Structure formats: C-alpha cells, structure tokens
Amino acid sequence: MTNDIRPFRIDVPQSELDVLRDRLARTRWSRQLPGEGWRRGMPVARLKELAGYWRDGYDWRRHEARLNEFAQFMVEIEGQDIHFLHVRSPEPDALPLILTHGWPNSFVEFAHLVDRLTDPRSHGGHPSQAFHVVIPSLPGFGFSAPPRETGWDTARVARVWAELMRRLGYDRYGAEGGDFGAYVAPELAKAAPEHVAGVYVISGLGFPTEEDVPGMTPEELAQYEGMQQWAGGSTVDHHALLRTAPQTFAYGWHDSPVAALAWMMQKFEDFNTAPQPADELIDRDLILTNVSLYWFTGTFGSSSWPYYDSTGFGWPEGQKAAPTGVYSGPPGLRRLAERHNTVVHWPVDNPGRHHFVAMERPDAVAADIRAFFDKIR
C-alpha cells in the first residue's frame, strides 16, 4: 500500500456555473400555501429573494479561490477516494487536529475556523495553542467519492480517518466533531486509542432517554421537556425521510437548484434557535458556498448514507478511551455524559444559537477548542 496522496484543487467549469444560473432563472415557482412564516415550509417570497441572490449576487469564483487557499488533497483508503484539507500551522510544535463535519454540511463548515486554529497568534491565542488541521470530506460528501455499497457506519469512517492520520505521519492528535462528526470523533478514539489525545464534541453528549426520566430532577425534567418540544415541533424529520426514500427525493435536489436550496435552508432553519433567519445569523455566502458545493458535486443523494444505513435515531454516547470536552454542555446533562465519557471540559455559557456554531461563532469555537486541549496537551 502506498500513501498515494495527490494534490487537489477546486475548478468548477464555467459551463456548470452557466447551467446553474440558467436553471435558477427558469424556476417553475410553487404557489404560497396558507399559514404564517415557516408553518408550511420555506416561504416563497424568501426563497425567491435568496435564489435571486444566488443567481445574480453570489460570486462562486471568489469563494472557490478562498477555499483553494487551503492545501487540499485526495487519497485512496479502503478503495475509497477521500478529499481532505491539510493545513499545517507555522508553529512547529502544533498539535494535529482532525475535524469532522456534519450533515447537510461539508468541509465548508470549518472555512472560518482553519486560520484561527493554525495561527492563534493572529486571533488572540498563544502560539503554544496552535494546531495542524486536517479536514476530510465524509464519503459521498463534496469531492469524496460516494460509497459503492451499503454498510458504512461511524466506526468504518473512524478507521479511515485513523489511516489518513497515519499516512500523514501523525502519531498523536486530537479529534473534533459536531452533528454527524459527534458520532465519528469518539469512534476515532476507540479505533486508535493510543493515538488520540482527546475528543472535542460541539454538543450532543449526555442527552437523556425515556429510561432516564424517572430519576431526573425537576430542573432536568424541564430541560428534557424543552428538548422534546423542539425535536417534535415544526422541524422536518430528515432521519425518517433519508432512512426511507433518499433516492426518491434526490431526483428533485439533483435536478432543481431551487429544490436543493429550499431543502438546505429548511434544515439550516430547523437547526436555528435564534429569532433571526439562519442566513442572517450565519454569513449568507458561507451557506450558499455549502449549497453550491453540493450542487456542483451532485452529492445531495450520496450524502444521505448515514441515515439510510441506520435503524433509528440515537444521540451519540461518546467513549472513555480519551478525555472528552464539549463546546456546549446543555442541553445535555453532564452526569449522564459521564457514564460513557471522561469529561474534563463542560462549559455551560458559550455563545451560539445555531447547530452549526462553527459557522456562526468561529472565534468562540476556536477559543474553546484551545481551552480544552490546553488541559490535555
């Protein structure tokens, strides 16, 4: 087996940009259904405005050039082509750190985080807090090849990540993950316990189940009820949808950029707890760069495998092979998280109103990652 690491550069053909703009201009718009706000889904007027900006205001080439400032590569592991960013810090003693993105996201999730981690001198940190950053694209997401068979799970992804870090020559490193990454990062510690220094999870550990309810305090019960209301409210159950018929819906996402945009914005809004819309809370161009990446790579369908290969929904449990830290303890309960994790970092007041907080608050996330790894370096 050879390392077979090849340089990679994003270069979307101009013809693809022209097709996207043409399709956006020829959208067959649906009528607005009765109901206030998002009660029936993304409002037509708001989607028209955002699609118009995507067509005439958003500059893919500018963002493509920004992404190409990061060193990118392709490597074949277990017969799978994996795309990844590998950005080394100017600090020679930096700790390697592998970041795993979520769904429906991509390596774009960390676009504003990279420099803050690799060059802390320029972002309020100490040079001893620097990281060499590795950001792989999950199989079937973005430029990573889609799985050719069923059976992929978090443990298999973690084994691929461990092999990637081995080929890069890293013997000791940290692991971070949010959303789907919150399942993968702990599995990486299980797959390579002698190499993973610590696991940092954005959120999701210590979430109670129905079996935990009888032993919960009144304060914990109130928190649990709030979680249940949010989960069972007006959000679209993408777990059930993608577990049942991802192929059916992929035709629309793959063929219509407006259908794809509406779906992405629905989920970004479902993941939003702020009063303002998601594309005002998070840089609108960053969201559209993520949507554009899915569109140009045709990965709306292939990125659904974490769901159609699952049997149901469950919160990540974590692991005890390495110390654990989180960006946000609540709404999880620390005493429950400690059943499966050695928790050394559990802040309760970090800022953020969106599920993809690294896109919303990159300064705060970078500072908290530094704070966790300061404890275990």
Coordinates of N, CA, C and O in Angstrom, one line a residue, residues 11-154:
D11 N -11.9 23.4 -9.2 CA -12.0 24.1 -10.5 C -13.3 23.7 -11.2 O -13.3 22.9 -12.1
V12 N -14.4 24.4 -10.8 CA -15.7 24.1 -11.4 C -15.7 24.7 -12.8 O -15.5 25.9 -13.0
P13 N -16.1 24.0 -13.8 CA -16.1 24.5 -15.2 C -17.1 25.7 -15.3 O -18.2 25.6 -14.7
Q14 N -16.8 26.6 -16.1 CA -17.7 27.8 -16.3 C -19.1 27.3 -16.8 O -20.1 27.9 -16.5
S15 N -19.1 26.2 -17.6 CA -20.3 25.7 -18.1 C -21.3 25.3 -17.0 O -22.5 25.5 -17.1
E16 N -20.7 24.8 -15.9 CA -21.5 24.4 -14.8 C -22.2 25.6 -14.1 O -23.3 25.6 -13.6
L17 N -21.4 26.7 -14.0 CA -21.9 27.9 -13.4 C -23.0 28.5 -14.3 O -24.1 29.0 -13.8
D18 N -22.8 28.4 -15.6 CA -23.8 28.9 -16.6 C -25.1 28.1 -16.5 O -26.2 28.6 -16.5
V19 N -25.0 26.8 -16.3 CA -26.2 25.9 -16.2 C -26.9 26.2 -14.9 O -28.2 26.3 -14.9
L20 N -26.2 26.4 -13.8 CA -26.9 26.8 -12.6 C -27.7 28.1 -12.7 O -28.8 28.1 -12.3
R21 N -27.1 29.1 -13.2 CA -27.8 30.4 -13.4 C -29.0 30.2 -14.3 O -30.0 30.8 -14.0
D22 N -28.8 29.5 -15.4 CA -30.0 29.3 -16.3 C -31.1 28.5 -15.6 O -32.3 28.9 -15.7
R23 N -30.8 27.5 -14.8 CA -31.8 26.8 -14.1 C -32.5 27.6 -13.1 O -33.7 27.5 -12.9
L24 N -31.8 28.4 -12.4 CA -32.4 29.3 -11.4 C -33.3 30.3 -12.1 O -34.4 30.7 -11.6
A25 N -32.9 30.8 -13.3 CA -33.7 31.8 -14.0 C -35.0 31.2 -14.5 O -36.0 31.9 -14.7
R26 N -35.0 29.9 -14.7 CA -36.2 29.2 -15.3 C -37.0 28.4 -14.3 O -37.7 27.5 -14.7
T27 N -36.9 28.8 -13.0 CA -37.6 28.1 -12.0 C -39.1 28.2 -12.2 O -39.6 29.2 -12.6
R28 N -39.7 27.0 -12.0 CA -41.2 27.0 -12.1 C -41.7 27.1 -10.6 O -41.7 26.1 -9.9
W29 N -42.1 28.3 -10.2 CA -42.3 28.6 -8.8 C -43.7 28.0 -8.3 O -44.7 28.1 -9.0
S30 N -43.7 27.5 -7.1 CA -44.9 27.0 -6.5 C -45.7 28.2 -5.9 O -45.1 29.2 -5.6
R31 N -47.0 28.0 -5.8 CA -47.8 29.0 -5.0 C -47.5 28.9 -3.6 O -47.1 27.9 -3.0
Q32 N -47.7 30.0 -2.9 CA -47.5 30.1 -1.4 C -48.7 29.4 -0.8 O -49.9 29.8 -1.1
L33 N -48.5 28.5 0.1 CA -49.6 27.9 0.8 C -50.0 28.7 2.0 O -49.3 29.6 2.5
P34 N -51.3 28.6 2.5 CA -51.7 29.3 3.7 C -50.9 29.0 4.9 O -50.4 27.9 5.1
G35 N -50.8 30.0 5.8 CA -50.0 29.8 7.0 C -48.9 30.8 7.2 O -48.3 31.3 6.2
E36 N -48.7 31.2 8.4 CA -47.7 32.2 8.7 C -46.3 31.7 8.7 O -46.0 30.5 9.1
G37 N -45.3 32.5 8.3 CA -43.9 32.2 8.4 C -43.6 30.9 7.7 O -43.9 30.6 6.6
W38 N -42.9 30.0 8.5 CA -42.4 28.7 8.0 C -43.4 27.6 8.3 O -43.0 26.4 8.3
R39 N -44.6 27.9 8.6 CA -45.5 26.8 9.1 C -45.7 25.7 8.0 O -46.0 24.6 8.4
R40 N -45.6 26.1 6.8 CA -45.7 25.1 5.7 C -44.4 24.8 5.0 O -44.4 24.2 3.9
G41 N -43.3 25.3 5.5 CA -42.1 25.2 4.9 C -41.5 26.6 4.5 O -42.1 27.6 4.9
M42 N -40.5 26.6 3.7 CA -39.8 27.9 3.4 C -40.7 28.8 2.6 O -41.2 28.4 1.5
P43 N -41.0 30.0 3.0 CA -41.9 30.9 2.3 C -41.4 31.2 0.9 O -40.2 31.4 0.7
V44 N -42.3 31.3 0.0 CA -42.0 31.5 -1.4 C -41.2 32.8 -1.6 O -40.2 32.9 -2.3
A45 N -41.7 33.9 -1.0 CA -41.0 35.2 -1.2 C -39.6 35.2 -0.7 O -38.7 35.7 -1.4
R46 N -39.3 34.5 0.4 CA -38.0 34.5 1.0 C -37.1 33.6 0.1 O -35.9 33.9 -0.2
L47 N -37.6 32.5 -0.4 CA -36.8 31.6 -1.3 C -36.5 32.3 -2.6 O -35.4 32.2 -3.1
K48 N -37.5 33.1 -3.2 CA -37.2 33.8 -4.4 C -36.1 34.8 -4.2 O -35.2 35.0 -5.1
E49 N -36.1 35.5 -3.1 CA -35.1 36.5 -2.8 C -33.7 35.9 -2.7 O -32.7 36.3 -3.3
L50 N -33.6 34.7 -2.0 CA -32.3 34.1 -1.8 C -31.9 33.4 -3.1 O -30.7 33.5 -3.5
A51 N -32.8 32.8 -3.9 CA -32.4 32.2 -5.2 C -31.9 33.3 -6.2 O -31.0 33.1 -6.9
G52 N -32.6 34.5 -6.1 CA -32.1 35.6 -7.0 C -30.7 36.0 -6.6 O -29.9 36.3 -7.5
Y53 N -30.4 36.1 -5.3 CA -29.1 36.4 -4.9 C -28.1 35.4 -5.3 O -27.0 35.7 -5.8
W54 N -28.4 34.1 -5.2 CA -27.6 33.0 -5.6 C -27.2 33.1 -7.1 O -26.1 32.9 -7.5
R55 N -28.3 33.5 -7.9 CA -28.1 33.6 -9.3 C -27.3 34.9 -9.7 O -26.4 34.8 -10.6
D56 N -27.6 36.0 -9.1 CA -27.1 37.3 -9.6 C -26.1 38.0 -8.7 O -25.4 38.9 -9.2
G57 N -26.1 37.6 -7.4 CA -25.2 38.4 -6.5 C -24.1 37.6 -5.9 O -23.0 38.1 -5.7
Y58 N -24.3 36.3 -5.7 CA -23.3 35.4 -5.1 C -22.2 35.1 -6.1 O -22.5 34.8 -7.3
D59 N -20.9 35.2 -5.7 CA -19.8 35.0 -6.5 C -19.1 33.7 -6.2 O -18.2 33.7 -5.3
W60 N -19.4 32.6 -6.9 CA -18.8 31.4 -6.6 C -17.2 31.4 -6.8 O -16.5 30.9 -6.0
R61 N -16.8 32.1 -7.8 CA -15.4 32.1 -8.1 C -14.6 32.8 -7.0 O -13.5 32.3 -6.7
R62 N -15.1 33.8 -6.3 CA -14.4 34.4 -5.2 C -14.3 33.4 -4.1 O -13.2 33.3 -3.4
H63 N -15.3 32.6 -3.8 CA -15.3 31.7 -2.7 C -14.5 30.4 -3.1 O -13.8 29.8 -2.2
E64 N -14.5 30.0 -4.3 CA -13.7 28.9 -4.8 C -12.2 29.3 -4.6 O -11.5 28.4 -4.1
A65 N -11.9 30.5 -4.9 CA -10.5 30.9 -4.7 C -10.1 30.9 -3.3 O -9.0 30.6 -2.9
R66 N -11.0 31.4 -2.4 CA -10.7 31.3 -1.0 C -10.5 29.9 -0.5 O -9.6 29.6 0.3
L67 N -11.4 29.0 -0.9 CA -11.2 27.6 -0.5 C -9.9 27.0 -1.0 O -9.2 26.2 -0.4
N68 N -9.5 27.4 -2.2 CA -8.2 26.9 -2.8 C -7.0 27.5 -2.1 O -5.9 27.1 -2.4
E69 N -7.2 28.5 -1.2 CA -6.0 28.9 -0.4 C -5.6 27.9 0.6 O -4.5 27.9 1.1
F70 N -6.6 27.0 0.9 CA -6.2 25.8 1.8 C -5.6 24.7 1.0 O -6.1 24.4 -0.1
A71 N -4.6 24.1 1.5 CA -4.0 23.0 0.8 C -4.9 21.8 0.9 O -5.4 21.4 1.9
Q72 N -5.3 21.3 -0.3 CA -6.3 20.2 -0.4 C -5.6 19.0 -1.2 O -4.8 19.2 -2.0
F73 N -6.1 17.8 -0.8 CA -5.6 16.6 -1.4 C -6.7 15.5 -1.6 O -7.8 15.7 -1.0
M74 N -6.3 14.5 -2.3 CA -7.1 13.3 -2.4 C -6.2 12.1 -2.1 O -5.0 12.1 -2.3
V75 N -6.8 11.1 -1.5 CA -6.1 9.9 -1.1 C -7.1 8.7 -1.2 O -8.3 8.9 -0.9
E76 N -6.6 7.6 -1.6 CA -7.5 6.4 -1.7 C -7.2 5.5 -0.4 O -6.1 5.1 -0.1
I77 N -8.3 5.3 0.3 CA -8.2 4.4 1.5 C -9.4 3.4 1.5 O -10.5 3.8 1.3
E78 N -9.1 2.2 1.6 CA -10.1 1.1 1.5 C -10.9 1.2 0.2 O -12.1 1.0 0.1
G79 N -10.2 1.5 -0.9 CA -10.8 1.7 -2.2 C -11.6 2.9 -2.4 O -12.4 3.0 -3.4
Q80 N -11.6 3.8 -1.4 CA -12.4 5.0 -1.4 C -11.6 6.2 -1.6 O -10.6 6.5 -0.8
D81 N -11.9 7.1 -2.6 CA -11.2 8.3 -2.7 C -11.7 9.3 -1.7 O -13.0 9.6 -1.7
I82 N -10.8 9.8 -0.9 CA -11.2 10.8 0.2 C -10.5 12.1 -0.1 O -9.3 12.2 -0.3
H83 N -11.3 13.1 -0.1 CA -10.8 14.5 -0.2 C -10.6 15.1 1.2 O -11.3 14.8 2.1
F84 N -9.5 15.8 1.3 CA -9.2 16.4 2.6 C -8.4 17.7 2.5 O -7.6 17.9 1.6
L85 N -8.6 18.6 3.5 CA -7.7 19.7 3.7 C -6.6 19.3 4.7 O -6.9 18.6 5.7
H86 N -5.4 19.8 4.4 CA -4.3 19.6 5.4 C -3.6 20.9 5.5 O -2.8 21.3 4.6
V87 N -3.9 21.7 6.5 CA -3.3 23.0 6.7 C -2.4 23.0 7.9 O -2.8 22.9 9.0
R88 N -1.1 23.0 7.6 CA -0.1 23.0 8.7 C 0.1 24.4 9.3 O 0.1 25.4 8.6
S89 N 0.3 24.4 10.6 CA 0.5 25.6 11.4 C 1.9 26.1 11.1 O 2.8 25.3 11.0
P90 N 2.1 27.4 11.2 CA 3.5 27.9 11.2 C 4.3 27.6 12.5 O 5.5 27.7 12.5
E91 N 3.5 27.2 13.5 CA 4.2 26.8 14.8 C 4.6 25.3 14.7 O 3.8 24.4 14.5
P92 N 5.9 25.0 14.8 CA 6.4 23.7 14.5 C 5.9 22.6 15.5 O 5.8 21.4 15.2
D93 N 5.5 23.0 16.8 CA 5.1 22.1 17.8 C 3.6 22.0 17.9 O 3.0 21.5 18.9
A94 N 2.9 22.4 16.9 CA 1.4 22.4 16.9 C 0.9 21.0 17.0 O 1.5 20.0 16.5
L95 N -0.2 20.8 17.7 CA -0.9 19.5 17.8 C -1.8 19.3 16.6 O -2.6 20.1 16.2
P96 N -1.6 18.1 15.9 CA -2.5 17.8 14.8 C -4.0 17.6 15.4 O -4.2 17.1 16.5
L97 N -4.9 18.1 14.6 CA -6.3 18.0 15.0 C -7.1 17.7 13.7 O -7.1 18.4 12.7
I98 N -7.9 16.6 13.8 CA -8.8 16.3 12.7 C -10.2 16.7 13.0 O -10.7 16.4 14.1
L99 N -10.9 17.4 12.1 CA -12.2 17.9 12.3 C -13.2 17.2 11.3 O -12.9 17.0 10.2
T100 N -14.3 16.8 11.9 CA -15.3 16.0 11.1 C -16.6 16.8 11.0 O -17.2 17.1 12.0
H101 N -17.0 17.1 9.8 CA -18.2 18.0 9.6 C -19.5 17.1 9.7 O -19.4 15.9 10.0
G102 N -20.6 17.8 9.7 CA -21.9 17.2 9.8 C -22.7 17.2 8.5 O -22.2 17.5 7.4
W103 N -24.0 16.9 8.6 CA -24.9 16.9 7.5 C -26.0 17.9 7.9 O -26.5 17.9 9.0
P104 N -26.5 18.6 6.9 CA -26.1 18.7 5.5 C -25.0 19.8 5.3 O -25.3 20.9 4.9
N105 N -23.8 19.4 5.6 CA -22.7 20.3 5.6 C -21.5 19.7 4.9 O -21.7 18.6 4.2
S106 N -20.4 20.3 5.0 CA -19.2 19.9 4.2 C -18.0 20.5 4.9 O -18.1 21.1 6.0
F107 N -16.8 20.3 4.3 CA -15.7 21.0 4.9 C -15.8 22.5 5.0 O -15.1 23.2 5.7
V108 N -16.8 23.0 4.2 CA -17.1 24.5 4.3 C -17.5 24.9 5.7 O -17.3 26.1 6.1
E109 N -18.0 24.0 6.5 CA -18.4 24.3 7.8 C -17.3 24.9 8.6 O -17.5 25.7 9.5
F110 N -16.0 24.5 8.3 CA -14.9 25.0 9.1 C -14.0 26.0 8.3 O -12.9 26.3 8.7
A111 N -14.6 26.6 7.3 CA -13.8 27.6 6.5 C -13.3 28.8 7.3 O -12.2 29.3 7.0
H112 N -14.1 29.2 8.2 CA -13.7 30.4 9.1 C -12.9 30.0 10.3 O -12.5 30.8 11.1
L113 N -12.8 28.7 10.5 CA -12.1 28.1 11.7 C -10.7 27.8 11.5 O -9.9 27.9 12.4
V114 N -10.3 27.5 10.3 CA -9.0 27.0 10.0 C -7.9 27.9 10.4 O -7.0 27.6 11.2
D115 N -7.9 29.2 10.0 CA -6.9 30.1 10.3 C -6.8 30.4 11.8 O -5.7 30.6 12.4
R116 N -7.9 30.4 12.5 CA -8.0 30.6 13.9 C -7.3 29.5 14.7 O -6.8 29.7 15.8
L117 N -7.3 28.3 14.1 CA -6.7 27.2 14.8 C -5.2 27.0 14.5 O -4.4 26.7 15.3
T118 N -4.9 27.3 13.2 CA -3.5 27.1 12.8 C -2.6 28.3 13.2 O -1.4 28.1 13.4
D119 N -3.2 29.5 13.3 CA -2.4 30.7 13.6 C -3.0 31.4 14.7 O -3.5 32.5 14.6
P120 N -2.9 30.9 16.0 CA -3.5 31.6 17.1 C -2.9 32.9 17.4 O -3.6 33.8 18.0
R121 N -1.7 33.1 17.0 CA -1.0 34.5 17.3 C -1.9 35.6 16.7 O -2.0 36.7 17.3
S122 N -2.5 35.3 15.5 CA -3.3 36.4 14.8 C -4.7 36.4 15.3 O -5.5 37.3 14.8
H123 N -5.1 35.6 16.2 CA -6.5 35.5 16.6 C -6.7 35.4 18.2 O -7.6 34.7 18.6
G124 N -5.8 36.1 18.9 CA -6.0 36.2 20.3 C -5.5 35.0 21.1 O -5.8 35.0 22.3
G125 N -4.8 34.1 20.5 CA -4.3 32.9 21.2 C -2.8 33.0 21.4 O -2.1 33.8 20.8
H126 N -2.3 32.0 22.0 CA -0.8 31.8 22.2 C -0.3 30.8 21.2 O -1.0 29.9 20.9
P127 N 0.9 31.0 20.7 CA 1.5 30.1 19.8 C 1.5 28.6 20.2 O 1.5 27.7 19.4
S128 N 1.6 28.4 21.6 CA 1.6 27.0 22.1 C 0.2 26.4 21.9 O 0.1 25.2 22.1
Q129 N -0.8 27.1 21.5 CA -2.2 26.6 21.3 C -2.5 26.3 19.8 O -3.6 26.1 19.5
A130 N -1.5 26.2 19.0 CA -1.7 26.0 17.6 C -2.0 24.6 17.2 O -1.6 23.7 17.9
F131 N -2.6 24.4 16.1 CA -3.0 23.1 15.6 C -2.6 23.0 14.1 O -2.7 23.9 13.3
H132 N -2.1 21.8 13.7 CA -2.1 21.4 12.3 C -3.5 20.8 12.0 O -3.9 19.9 12.7
V133 N -4.2 21.3 11.1 CA -5.6 21.0 10.9 C -5.8 20.1 9.7 O -5.3 20.3 8.6
V134 N -6.5 19.0 9.9 CA -6.9 18.0 8.8 C -8.4 18.0 8.8 O -9.1 17.8 9.8
I135 N -9.0 18.2 7.6 CA -10.5 18.2 7.5 C -10.8 17.3 6.3 O -10.8 17.8 5.2
P136 N -11.2 16.1 6.6 CA -11.6 15.2 5.5 C -13.1 15.5 5.1 O -13.9 15.9 6.0
S137 N -13.4 15.2 3.9 CA -14.8 15.2 3.5 C -15.4 13.8 3.6 O -14.7 12.9 3.2
L138 N -16.5 13.7 4.4 CA -17.1 12.4 4.5 C -17.4 11.7 3.2 O -17.6 12.4 2.2
P139 N -17.3 10.4 3.1 CA -17.6 9.7 1.9 C -19.0 10.1 1.3 O -19.9 10.2 2.1
G140 N -19.0 10.4 0.0 CA -20.3 10.8 -0.6 C -20.6 12.3 -0.3 O -21.7 12.8 -0.8
F141 N -19.8 13.0 0.3 CA -20.0 14.5 0.6 C -18.9 15.2 -0.2 O -17.7 14.9 -0.1
G142 N -19.4 16.2 -1.0 CA -18.4 17.1 -1.7 C -17.6 16.3 -2.7 O -18.1 15.5 -3.5
F143 N -16.3 16.4 -2.5 CA -15.3 15.8 -3.5 C -14.9 14.4 -3.1 O -14.2 13.7 -3.9
S144 N -15.3 13.9 -2.0 CA -15.1 12.5 -1.6 C -16.0 11.6 -2.4 O -17.2 11.9 -2.5
A145 N -15.5 10.5 -2.9 CA -16.3 9.5 -3.7 C -17.4 9.0 -2.8 O -17.2 8.7 -1.6
P146 N -18.6 8.7 -3.4 CA -19.7 8.1 -2.7 C -19.4 6.7 -2.4 O -18.7 6.0 -3.2
P147 N -19.9 6.1 -1.3 CA -19.8 4.7 -1.0 C -20.4 3.9 -2.2 O -21.4 4.2 -2.7
R148 N -19.7 2.8 -2.5 CA -20.2 1.9 -3.6 C -21.1 0.8 -3.1 O -21.7 0.1 -3.9
E149 N -21.2 0.7 -1.7 CA -22.0 -0.3 -1.2 C -22.6 0.2 0.1 O -22.1 1.2 0.7
T150 N -23.7 -0.5 0.6 CA -24.2 -0.2 1.9 C -23.3 -0.7 3.0 O -22.3 -1.4 2.7
G151 N -23.6 -0.3 4.3 CA -22.8 -0.9 5.4 C -21.8 0.1 6.0 O -21.1 -0.2 7.0
W152 N -21.7 1.3 5.4 CA -20.8 2.3 6.0 C -21.4 2.8 7.3 O -22.6 3.0 7.4
D153 N -20.6 2.9 8.3 CA -21.1 3.5 9.6 C -20.0 4.3 10.2 O -18.9 4.5 9.6
T154 N -20.2 4.8 11.4 CA -19.2 5.8 12.0 C -17.9 5.0 12.3 O -16.9 5.6 12.2

